[in-house]
Coordinates of N, CA and C in Angstrom, one line a residue:
Chain C
Q1 N -15.7 -21.4 19.6 CA -16.8 -21.4 18.7 C -16.7 -19.8 18.0
K2 N -16.8 -19.7 16.5 CA -17.1 -18.3 16.2 C -18.3 -17.9 16.8
E3 N -18.5 -16.0 16.3 CA -19.1 -15.6 16.4 C -20.7 -15.7 15.7
V4 N -20.0 -16.0 14.1 CA -20.7 -16.4 13.1 C -20.5 -17.9 12.6
E5 N -21.7 -18.4 12.2 CA -21.4 -20.2 11.7 C -21.9 -19.7 10.6
Q6 N -21.7 -20.5 9.0 CA -22.2 -20.1 7.7 C -22.4 -21.6 7.5
D7 N -23.5 -22.0 6.9 CA -23.2 -23.5 6.6 C -22.2 -23.4 5.6
P8 N -21.1 -24.2 5.6 CA -20.1 -24.7 4.7 C -20.2 -24.9 3.6
G9 N -21.0 -25.8 3.0 CA -21.4 -26.0 1.5 C -20.1 -27.0 1.1
P10 N -19.1 -27.6 -0.1 CA -20.3 -26.3 -1.2 C -21.5 -26.8 -1.3
L11 N -22.1 -26.5 -2.1 CA -23.7 -26.4 -2.6 C -23.6 -26.7 -4.1
S12 N -24.6 -27.7 -4.7 CA -24.5 -28.0 -6.0 C -26.3 -27.9 -6.8
V13 N -26.5 -26.8 -7.5 CA -28.4 -27.4 -7.7 C -28.3 -26.9 -9.2
P14 N -29.3 -27.3 -9.5 CA -29.5 -27.3 -11.1 C -30.5 -25.9 -11.6
E15 N -30.2 -25.9 -12.5 CA -30.3 -24.6 -12.7 C -32.1 -24.0 -12.5
G16 N -32.7 -23.1 -11.7 CA -34.0 -22.9 -12.0 C -34.3 -23.5 -10.3
A17 N -33.2 -23.8 -9.4 CA -34.2 -24.2 -8.1 C -33.7 -23.3 -7.0
I18 N -34.5 -23.3 -5.9 CA -34.3 -22.6 -5.2 C -33.2 -23.0 -4.6
V19 N -32.2 -21.8 -3.9 CA -30.9 -21.8 -3.3 C -32.2 -21.2 -1.6
S20 N -30.8 -22.2 -0.5 CA -31.3 -21.1 0.5 C -29.7 -21.4 1.5
L21 N -29.3 -20.1 1.7 CA -28.4 -20.1 2.6 C -28.3 -19.6 4.0
N22 N -27.4 -20.3 4.5 CA -28.2 -19.8 6.1 C -26.6 -19.8 7.0
C23 N -26.5 -18.9 8.1 CA -25.8 -18.4 9.1 C -26.6 -18.5 10.2
T24 N -25.5 -19.1 11.6 CA -26.2 -18.5 12.7 C -25.2 -17.7 13.6
Y25 N -25.8 -17.1 14.4 CA -24.9 -15.9 14.8 C -24.8 -16.2 16.4
S26 N -23.8 -15.4 17.4 CA -24.1 -15.8 19.0 C -24.3 -14.7 19.6
N27 N -24.0 -13.3 18.9 CA -23.7 -12.0 19.3 C -25.0 -11.1 19.4
S28 N -25.9 -11.2 20.6 CA -27.3 -10.6 20.5 C -27.0 -9.0 20.0
A29 N -25.8 -8.3 20.2 CA -25.6 -7.4 19.7 C -25.9 -6.7 18.4
F30 N -25.5 -8.0 17.5 CA -25.9 -8.2 16.3 C -27.3 -7.4 15.8
Q31 N -27.2 -6.3 15.2 CA -28.8 -5.5 14.2 C -28.5 -5.6 12.6
Y32 N -27.1 -5.1 12.2 CA -27.0 -4.8 10.6 C -26.8 -6.7 10.2
F33 N -27.2 -7.1 8.9 CA -26.9 -8.0 8.7 C -26.8 -7.7 7.1
M34 N -25.6 -8.3 6.4 CA -25.5 -8.3 5.1 C -25.4 -9.7 4.6
W35 N -25.4 -9.8 3.2 CA -24.8 -11.2 2.3 C -23.8 -10.3 1.1
Y36 N -22.9 -10.7 0.6 CA -21.9 -10.5 0.1 C -22.1 -12.0 -1.0
R37 N -21.6 -11.5 -2.0 CA -21.7 -12.2 -3.3 C -19.8 -12.2 -4.1
Q38 N -19.1 -13.3 -3.8 CA -17.5 -13.1 -4.1 C -17.4 -14.5 -5.3
Y39 N -17.4 -13.9 -6.3 CA -17.0 -14.6 -7.6 C -15.0 -14.9 -7.1
S40 N -14.6 -15.9 -8.5 CA -13.4 -16.0 -8.0 C -12.7 -14.9 -8.8
R41 N -11.6 -15.0 -7.7 CA -10.4 -13.9 -8.2 C -11.2 -12.7 -8.4
K42 N -12.1 -12.3 -7.7 CA -12.7 -11.0 -7.1 C -12.9 -11.1 -5.9
G43 N -13.2 -9.6 -5.9 CA -13.6 -9.1 -4.1 C -14.9 -9.0 -3.9
P44 N -15.3 -9.2 -3.0 CA -16.5 -9.3 -2.1 C -17.9 -7.9 -2.8
E45 N -19.3 -8.4 -3.2 CA -20.1 -7.3 -3.7 C -21.0 -7.9 -2.7
L46 N -21.7 -6.4 -2.4 CA -22.6 -6.6 -1.6 C -23.7 -6.7 -2.2
L47 N -25.0 -7.6 -1.9 CA -25.8 -8.1 -2.4 C -27.1 -7.7 -1.5
M48 N -27.1 -7.9 -0.4 CA -28.3 -7.1 0.2 C -27.8 -7.0 2.0
Y49 N -28.3 -5.8 2.4 CA -28.3 -4.9 3.5 C -29.4 -4.5 4.3
T50 N -29.4 -5.9 5.3 CA -31.0 -5.2 6.2 C -30.4 -5.0 7.4
Y51 N -31.2 -4.4 8.5 CA -31.6 -4.1 9.9 C -32.3 -4.9 10.4
S52 N -32.3 -5.1 11.6 CA -33.0 -6.2 12.3 C -33.6 -7.1 12.3
S53 N -34.8 -7.4 12.7 CA -35.7 -8.4 11.9 C -36.6 -8.8 10.9
G54 N -37.0 -9.5 10.2 CA -37.4 -9.8 8.7 C -37.4 -9.9 7.8
N55 N -37.7 -9.6 6.7 CA -37.7 -10.0 5.2 C -37.4 -8.9 4.2
K56 N -36.3 -8.9 3.6 CA -36.1 -8.1 2.4 C -36.0 -8.2 1.1
E57 N -36.5 -7.8 -0.3 CA -36.4 -8.6 -1.5 C -36.1 -7.7 -2.4
D58 N -35.2 -8.3 -3.4 CA -34.6 -7.6 -4.0 C -34.5 -8.7 -5.6
G59 N -35.5 -8.4 -5.9 CA -35.0 -8.8 -7.4 C -35.6 -11.1 -6.9
R60 N -34.8 -11.5 -7.9 CA -34.4 -13.0 -7.3 C -34.0 -13.3 -6.1
F61 N -33.7 -12.2 -4.9 CA -33.0 -12.9 -3.9 C -34.0 -11.8 -2.8
T62 N -34.1 -12.5 -1.8 CA -34.7 -12.3 -0.4 C -33.9 -12.7 1.0
A63 N -33.5 -11.5 1.6 CA -32.6 -11.8 2.9 C -33.7 -12.3 4.3
Q64 N -33.8 -13.1 4.6 CA -34.0 -13.2 6.0 C -33.2 -13.3 7.2
V65 N -34.0 -12.3 8.7 CA -33.6 -12.2 9.6 C -34.4 -12.8 10.9
D66 N -34.1 -13.8 11.3 CA -34.8 -13.8 12.8 C -33.9 -13.8 14.2
K67 N -33.8 -12.7 14.6 CA -33.2 -12.2 15.3 C -33.4 -12.9 16.7
S68 N -34.9 -13.3 16.9 CA -35.1 -14.4 18.1 C -34.5 -15.8 18.1
S69 N -33.8 -16.0 17.1 CA -33.3 -17.4 16.8 C -32.0 -17.3 16.6
K70 N -31.5 -16.0 16.3 CA -30.2 -15.2 15.8 C -29.4 -16.5 14.4
Y71 N -30.7 -16.4 13.7 CA -30.3 -16.9 12.0 C -30.6 -15.7 10.9
I72 N -29.7 -16.1 10.1 CA -30.3 -15.7 9.1 C -30.1 -16.0 8.0
S73 N -30.9 -16.1 6.6 CA -30.8 -16.8 5.1 C -30.9 -15.4 3.9
L74 N -30.3 -16.2 2.9 CA -30.2 -15.7 2.0 C -30.8 -16.6 0.9
F75 N -32.5 -16.3 0.3 CA -32.7 -17.5 -0.8 C -32.6 -16.9 -2.1
I76 N -32.5 -17.6 -2.9 CA -32.5 -17.1 -4.5 C -33.3 -18.1 -5.1
R77 N -34.2 -17.4 -6.0 CA -34.9 -18.0 -6.8 C -34.3 -17.9 -8.3
D78 N -35.1 -19.0 -8.8 CA -34.4 -19.5 -10.2 C -33.4 -19.2 -10.4
S79 N -32.5 -19.9 -10.0 CA -31.0 -19.8 -9.8 C -30.4 -19.9 -11.4
Q80 N -29.7 -19.0 -11.5 CA -28.8 -19.4 -12.4 C -26.9 -19.7 -12.5
P81 N -27.0 -19.9 -13.7 CA -25.0 -20.6 -13.5 C -24.6 -19.3 -13.2
S82 N -25.3 -17.9 -13.6 CA -24.4 -16.8 -13.3 C -24.1 -16.9 -11.3
D83 N -25.1 -17.4 -10.8 CA -25.3 -16.8 -9.4 C -23.9 -17.9 -9.1
S84 N -23.1 -18.5 -9.6 CA -22.2 -19.4 -8.7 C -21.2 -19.0 -8.5
A85 N -20.8 -18.7 -7.5 CA -20.4 -17.9 -6.4 C -19.9 -18.3 -4.9
T86 N -19.0 -17.5 -4.2 CA -19.1 -18.1 -2.8 C -19.8 -16.6 -2.4
Y87 N -20.9 -16.8 -1.7 CA -21.8 -16.4 -0.5 C -21.1 -16.2 1.0
L88 N -21.1 -14.7 1.3 CA -20.1 -14.8 2.6 C -21.7 -13.5 3.4
C89 N -21.9 -14.4 4.6 CA -23.1 -13.4 5.5 C -22.1 -13.0 6.1
A90 N -22.1 -11.7 6.6 CA -21.5 -10.4 7.5 C -22.9 -9.9 8.7
M91 N -22.3 -9.2 9.7 CA -22.9 -9.2 10.7 C -22.5 -7.6 11.6
S92 N -23.1 -6.8 12.0 CA -22.4 -6.2 12.7 C -23.7 -5.7 13.7
A93 N -22.6 -4.8 14.7 CA -23.7 -3.9 16.1 C -24.1 -3.0 15.7
N94 N -23.4 -2.5 15.1 CA -23.7 -0.8 14.0 C -23.4 -1.2 12.9
T95 N -23.0 0.2 12.2 CA -23.1 0.7 10.7 C -22.0 0.4 10.2
N96 N -21.2 0.7 11.2 CA -19.5 1.0 10.1 C -19.1 -0.3 9.6
A97 N -18.7 -0.7 9.1 CA -18.1 -1.4 8.1 C -17.1 -2.1 8.8
G98 N -15.6 -1.3 9.3 CA -15.1 -2.4 9.9 C -15.2 -3.0 11.1
K99 N -16.7 -3.0 11.5 CA -17.1 -3.7 13.0 C -18.0 -5.1 12.4
S100 N -17.5 -5.4 11.2 CA -19.1 -6.3 10.9 C -17.6 -7.8 11.2
T101 N -18.9 -8.6 11.3 CA -17.9 -10.3 11.3 C -18.6 -10.9 10.5
F102 N -18.0 -11.5 9.6 CA -17.8 -12.3 8.5 C -18.0 -13.8 8.8
G103 N -19.2 -14.4 7.9 CA -19.4 -16.2 7.9 C -18.2 -16.4 7.2
D104 N -17.5 -17.7 6.9 CA -16.5 -18.2 6.3 C -16.9 -18.1 4.6
G105 N -18.3 -18.3 4.6 CA -18.4 -18.6 3.0 C -19.1 -19.8 2.9
T106 N -20.0 -20.0 1.5 CA -20.4 -20.9 1.1 C -20.5 -20.6 -0.2
T107 N -20.0 -22.0 -1.1 CA -19.3 -22.2 -2.3 C -20.7 -22.8 -2.8
L108 N -21.7 -21.6 -3.9 CA -22.7 -22.2 -4.7 C -22.2 -22.6 -6.2
T109 N -22.7 -23.7 -6.6 CA -22.3 -23.9 -8.4 C -23.8 -23.7 -8.8
V110 N -24.6 -23.4 -9.6 CA -25.9 -23.6 -10.5 C -25.3 -24.2 -12.0
K111 N -25.3 -25.3 -12.1 CA -25.4 -26.2 -13.3 C -26.6 -26.2 -14.3
P112 N -26.6 -26.1 -15.0 CA -27.4 -25.5 -16.3 C -27.7 -27.0 -16.8
Chain Q
K1 N -17.3 5.2 -13.8 CA -16.2 5.0 -12.5 C -15.8 4.0 -12.4
A2 N -14.2 4.3 -12.5 CA -13.5 3.0 -12.1 C -13.5 3.0 -10.7
G3 N -13.4 1.5 -10.4 CA -13.7 0.3 -9.4 C -12.7 0.6 -8.7
V4 N -12.9 -0.2 -7.4 CA -11.1 0.0 -6.4 C -10.1 -1.2 -7.1
T5 N -9.0 -0.4 -7.0 CA -7.8 -1.1 -7.7 C -6.4 -1.3 -6.4
Q6 N -5.9 -2.5 -6.9 CA -5.0 -3.2 -5.7 C -3.8 -3.5 -6.8
T7 N -2.5 -3.2 -6.3 CA -1.8 -3.6 -6.7 C -0.6 -3.8 -5.8
P8 N 0.5 -5.4 -5.8 CA 0.2 -6.1 -7.3 C -1.3 -6.8 -6.8
R9 N -1.5 -7.8 -7.9 CA -2.6 -8.5 -7.9 C -1.7 -10.0 -7.3
Y10 N -0.7 -10.0 -7.5 CA -0.1 -11.2 -7.0 C 1.8 -11.1 -6.5
L11 N 1.4 -11.7 -5.8 CA 2.7 -11.9 -5.0 C 3.6 -13.1 -4.2
I12 N 4.4 -13.2 -3.8 CA 5.1 -14.2 -3.3 C 6.8 -13.7 -2.9
K13 N 6.5 -14.0 -1.6 CA 7.5 -13.4 -0.2 C 8.5 -14.3 0.0
T14 N 9.2 -14.3 0.5 CA 9.7 -15.3 1.8 C 10.2 -15.0 3.2
R15 N 9.3 -15.6 4.1 CA 9.6 -15.3 5.5 C 10.4 -14.7 6.0
G16 N 10.0 -13.4 7.0 CA 11.0 -12.6 7.7 C 11.6 -11.3 6.6
Q17 N 10.6 -11.2 5.1 CA 10.6 -10.1 4.8 C 9.6 -9.5 4.6
Q18 N 9.5 -7.8 4.3 CA 8.3 -7.0 4.7 C 7.9 -7.0 2.6
V19 N 6.2 -6.6 2.9 CA 5.9 -6.5 1.7 C 4.9 -5.2 2.1
T20 N 4.7 -4.5 0.9 CA 3.8 -3.0 0.9 C 2.6 -3.3 -0.5
L21 N 1.7 -3.4 0.1 CA 0.8 -3.7 -0.5 C -0.2 -2.4 -1.1
S22 N -0.8 -1.8 -2.3 CA -1.4 -0.7 -2.5 C -2.6 -0.5 -2.9
C23 N -3.4 0.1 -2.2 CA -4.8 0.4 -2.6 C -5.2 1.8 -3.1
S24 N -6.4 2.0 -4.7 CA -6.8 3.2 -4.6 C -7.9 3.4 -5.1
P25 N -8.7 4.0 -3.8 CA -10.0 3.8 -3.6 C -10.8 4.4 -5.2
I26 N -12.1 4.4 -4.9 CA -12.9 5.0 -6.3 C -12.9 6.6 -5.9
S27 N -12.9 7.4 -7.0 CA -13.1 8.7 -7.2 C -13.6 9.3 -6.1
G28 N -13.5 10.2 -5.6 CA -14.5 10.5 -4.3 C -14.6 9.9 -2.2
H29 N -14.1 8.7 -2.9 CA -14.3 8.1 -1.7 C -13.1 8.2 -0.9
R30 N -13.5 8.7 0.7 CA -12.5 9.1 1.7 C -12.4 7.9 2.6
S31 N -12.6 6.9 2.8 CA -12.8 5.5 3.5 C -11.6 4.8 2.8
V32 N -10.7 4.1 3.5 CA -10.5 2.9 2.7 C -10.1 1.7 3.7
S33 N -10.7 0.8 3.8 CA -10.6 -0.2 4.9 C -9.8 -1.7 4.0
W34 N -9.4 -2.0 5.4 CA -8.3 -3.1 4.8 C -8.9 -4.3 5.3
Y35 N -8.8 -5.8 4.3 CA -9.3 -7.3 4.8 C -8.0 -8.2 5.1
Q36 N -8.4 -9.2 5.4 CA -7.5 -10.5 5.1 C -8.3 -11.9 5.2
Q37 N -8.6 -12.4 4.4 CA -9.1 -13.6 3.8 C -8.4 -14.9 3.5
T38 N -8.6 -15.5 4.3 CA -8.3 -17.3 4.5 C -9.1 -17.8 4.3
P39 N -8.6 -19.4 4.1 CA -9.5 -20.5 4.1 C -10.0 -20.8 5.4
G40 N -9.2 -20.7 6.9 CA -9.2 -20.7 7.9 C -9.8 -20.2 8.4
Q41 N -9.9 -18.9 8.5 CA -10.1 -17.5 9.2 C -11.2 -16.7 8.7
G42 N -11.4 -17.1 7.4 CA -12.6 -16.1 6.7 C -12.3 -14.7 6.6
L43 N -13.2 -13.7 6.4 CA -12.5 -12.5 6.1 C -12.3 -11.8 7.3
Q44 N -11.2 -11.0 7.9 CA -11.4 -10.2 9.1 C -10.7 -9.1 8.6
F45 N -11.7 -8.0 9.8 CA -11.0 -6.5 9.1 C -9.5 -6.3 10.0
L46 N -8.4 -5.4 8.8 CA -7.5 -5.3 9.7 C -7.3 -3.5 10.1
F47 N -7.8 -3.0 9.4 CA -7.4 -1.6 9.4 C -9.0 -0.8 8.8
E48 N -9.0 0.2 9.2 CA -10.0 1.5 8.2 C -9.1 2.8 8.5
Y49 N -9.5 3.7 7.2 CA -8.6 5.0 7.4 C -9.2 5.7 6.3
F50 N -9.7 7.0 6.8 CA -10.4 8.0 6.9 C -9.8 9.5 6.7
S51 N -10.1 10.2 5.6 CA -8.9 11.7 5.6 C -7.7 11.3 5.9
E52 N -6.8 10.1 6.0 CA -5.7 9.9 6.3 C -5.5 9.8 7.9
T53 N -6.6 9.6 8.1 CA -6.1 9.1 9.9 C -6.7 7.4 10.1
Q54 N -5.9 6.4 10.7 CA -6.9 5.7 11.0 C -7.9 5.3 12.2
R55 N -9.1 5.2 11.7 CA -10.5 5.3 12.3 C -10.6 4.1 13.7
N56 N -10.5 2.5 12.8 CA -10.7 1.7 13.4 C -9.4 0.7 13.2
K57 N -9.1 -0.6 14.0 CA -8.3 -1.4 13.8 C -9.0 -2.8 14.6
G58 N -8.6 -3.4 13.8 CA -8.8 -5.1 14.0 C -8.0 -5.4 14.8
N59 N -8.1 -6.6 15.0 CA -7.2 -7.5 16.2 C -5.9 -8.1 15.6
F60 N -5.1 -7.9 15.2 CA -3.9 -7.9 14.3 C -2.6 -7.5 15.3
P61 N -1.3 -8.3 15.3 CA -0.1 -7.6 15.3 C 0.1 -6.1 14.7
G62 N 1.4 -6.0 15.8 CA 1.8 -4.3 15.3 C 2.2 -4.7 13.8
R63 N 2.8 -5.9 13.2 CA 3.5 -5.7 12.2 C 2.5 -6.0 11.2
F64 N 1.6 -5.8 11.1 CA 0.2 -5.0 10.0 C 0.3 -3.7 10.7
S65 N 1.0 -2.6 9.5 CA 0.4 -1.3 9.4 C 0.1 -0.8 8.4
G66 N -0.5 0.2 8.2 CA -1.2 1.2 6.8 C -0.7 2.5 6.7
R67 N -1.3 3.0 5.8 CA -1.2 4.6 5.7 C -2.2 5.1 4.8
Q68 N -3.0 6.3 4.7 CA -3.4 6.8 3.8 C -3.1 8.2 3.1
F69 N -2.9 8.2 2.0 CA -2.4 9.7 1.7 C -3.4 10.7 1.4
S70 N -2.9 12.1 1.1 CA -4.1 12.8 1.3 C -5.2 12.6 -0.6
N71 N -4.4 11.8 -1.7 CA -5.3 11.5 -2.2 C -6.4 10.2 -2.2
S72 N -6.3 9.6 -0.9 CA -7.1 9.0 -0.3 C -6.5 7.7 -0.7
R73 N -5.6 7.4 -1.7 CA -4.8 6.4 -1.8 C -4.3 5.5 -0.7
S74 N -3.8 4.1 -0.3 CA -3.5 3.9 0.9 C -2.9 2.4 0.7
E75 N -1.4 2.4 1.6 CA -1.1 1.7 1.5 C -0.8 0.7 2.7
M76 N -0.8 -0.7 2.5 CA -0.3 -1.7 3.9 C 0.7 -2.5 3.7
N77 N 1.4 -2.4 5.1 CA 3.0 -3.1 4.9 C 2.5 -4.2 6.0
V78 N 3.2 -5.1 5.7 CA 3.4 -6.1 6.6 C 5.0 -6.5 6.9
S79 N 5.5 -6.2 8.2 CA 6.7 -6.8 8.4 C 7.4 -8.2 8.6
T80 N 8.4 -8.5 8.8 CA 8.5 -9.8 9.3 C 7.6 -11.0 8.7
L81 N 7.5 -11.4 7.3 CA 6.3 -12.0 7.1 C 6.5 -13.3 7.7
E82 N 5.2 -14.0 8.4 CA 5.0 -15.4 8.4 C 4.5 -16.5 7.6
L83 N 4.7 -17.6 7.1 CA 3.6 -18.5 6.5 C 2.4 -18.1 6.7
G84 N 2.2 -18.2 8.2 CA 0.7 -17.7 7.9 C 0.2 -16.5 7.7
D85 N 0.6 -15.6 7.2 CA 0.6 -14.3 6.4 C -0.1 -14.7 4.9
S86 N 0.3 -15.5 4.7 CA -0.1 -15.9 3.1 C -2.1 -15.9 3.3
A87 N -2.2 -15.4 2.0 CA -3.6 -14.8 2.1 C -4.1 -13.9 1.1
L88 N -5.3 -13.4 1.0 CA -5.9 -12.6 -0.1 C -6.1 -11.4 0.6
Y89 N -6.0 -10.3 0.5 CA -5.6 -8.9 1.1 C -7.2 -8.3 0.2
L90 N -8.0 -7.9 1.1 CA -8.6 -6.9 0.1 C -8.7 -5.6 0.9
C91 N -8.7 -4.6 -0.3 CA -9.5 -3.3 0.4 C -9.9 -3.0 -0.2
A92 N -11.2 -2.2 0.6 CA -12.6 -1.3 0.0 C -12.7 -0.4 0.1
S93 N -12.7 0.4 -0.3 CA -13.6 2.1 -0.6 C -14.9 2.5 -0.2
S94 N -15.2 3.9 0.7 CA -16.2 4.1 0.8 C -16.5 5.5 1.2
P95 N -17.5 6.2 0.3 CA -17.5 7.8 0.8 C -17.7 8.1 2.0
S96 N -18.2 7.0 2.9 CA -18.4 7.1 4.6 C -17.5 5.6 5.1
D97 N -18.2 5.4 6.3 CA -17.4 4.1 6.7 C -18.7 2.9 6.7
R98 N -19.6 3.6 6.0 CA -21.1 2.6 6.4 C -20.7 1.3 5.5
A99 N -20.8 0.1 5.9 CA -20.9 -1.3 5.9 C -21.7 -1.3 4.1
E100 N -23.0 -0.6 3.8 CA -23.5 -0.4 2.5 C -23.3 0.0 1.6
T101 N -22.0 1.5 2.0 CA -21.8 2.1 1.0 C -20.2 1.5 0.6
Q102 N -20.1 0.3 0.8 CA -18.1 -0.3 1.1 C -18.1 -0.8 -0.9
Y103 N -17.1 -1.1 -1.6 CA -17.0 -1.7 -2.7 C -15.4 -2.2 -2.4
F104 N -15.3 -3.6 -2.5 CA -14.0 -3.9 -2.4 C -13.2 -4.2 -3.9
G105 N -12.1 -4.6 -3.8 CA -11.3 -4.1 -4.5 C -11.2 -6.0 -5.1
P106 N -10.2 -6.3 -6.4 CA -10.1 -7.6 -6.7 C -9.1 -8.5 -5.7
G107 N -8.4 -7.6 -4.7 CA -7.1 -8.2 -4.0 C -5.9 -8.4 -4.0
T108 N -4.9 -8.9 -3.5 CA -4.0 -8.8 -3.7 C -3.5 -10.3 -3.0
R109 N -3.4 -11.4 -4.1 CA -3.1 -12.5 -3.6 C -1.6 -12.8 -3.1
L110 N -1.2 -12.4 -1.7 CA -0.2 -13.2 -0.9 C 0.5 -14.5 -0.5
L111 N 1.5 -14.8 -1.4 CA 2.0 -16.3 -0.8 C 3.5 -16.2 -0.1
V112 N 3.5 -16.6 1.1 CA 4.7 -16.2 1.5 C 5.2 -18.3 2.3
L113 N 6.6 -18.2 1.3 CA 7.3 -19.3 1.4 C 8.3 -19.7 2.6

């Protein structure tokens, strides 16, 4: 079993919908949690970076971490066609980039 | 500021050959990390270089190697290519090695026949 499991998708929603993307993990040492967005033929781009449990909001994006359940989520409000991409969760026991473990990604399509 | 650039963008090789991929980090960034991305295994860390020294290494065989030059540009080499090496190889640069300051390049897509 993988250390990080991500809802596989693909996910297709109408424009304006609220999107929920989710990951579970098994390593209780993970303290740093990240969400990346990857457009086709591009490298991943960091969207959200959170430490420990709680919520973090940035515009239409909200990252939620529940360490007791080993569960993290990314919510996208008022989704736009430009949000169509693959979303990767990643987590780490420390801040070192190379120590991050990534999920396999969820591909999201937002239809106009 | 120019982003991370990787060359070539696409590459086709045959089994047994070797390949060298290049990464030019964002100006001023001293850390360069390499990742392999495949549909089956996802994104996996290969190694990280900082000021010409390898600081971290992932769980890949010795066929995968890298180096960093004094101008922070980095190269990754894969020898004796196998079919399973077909992947998108991503380079990321950072002024430090912290995940929240890491910027990815567009990747080199390698196909091994």
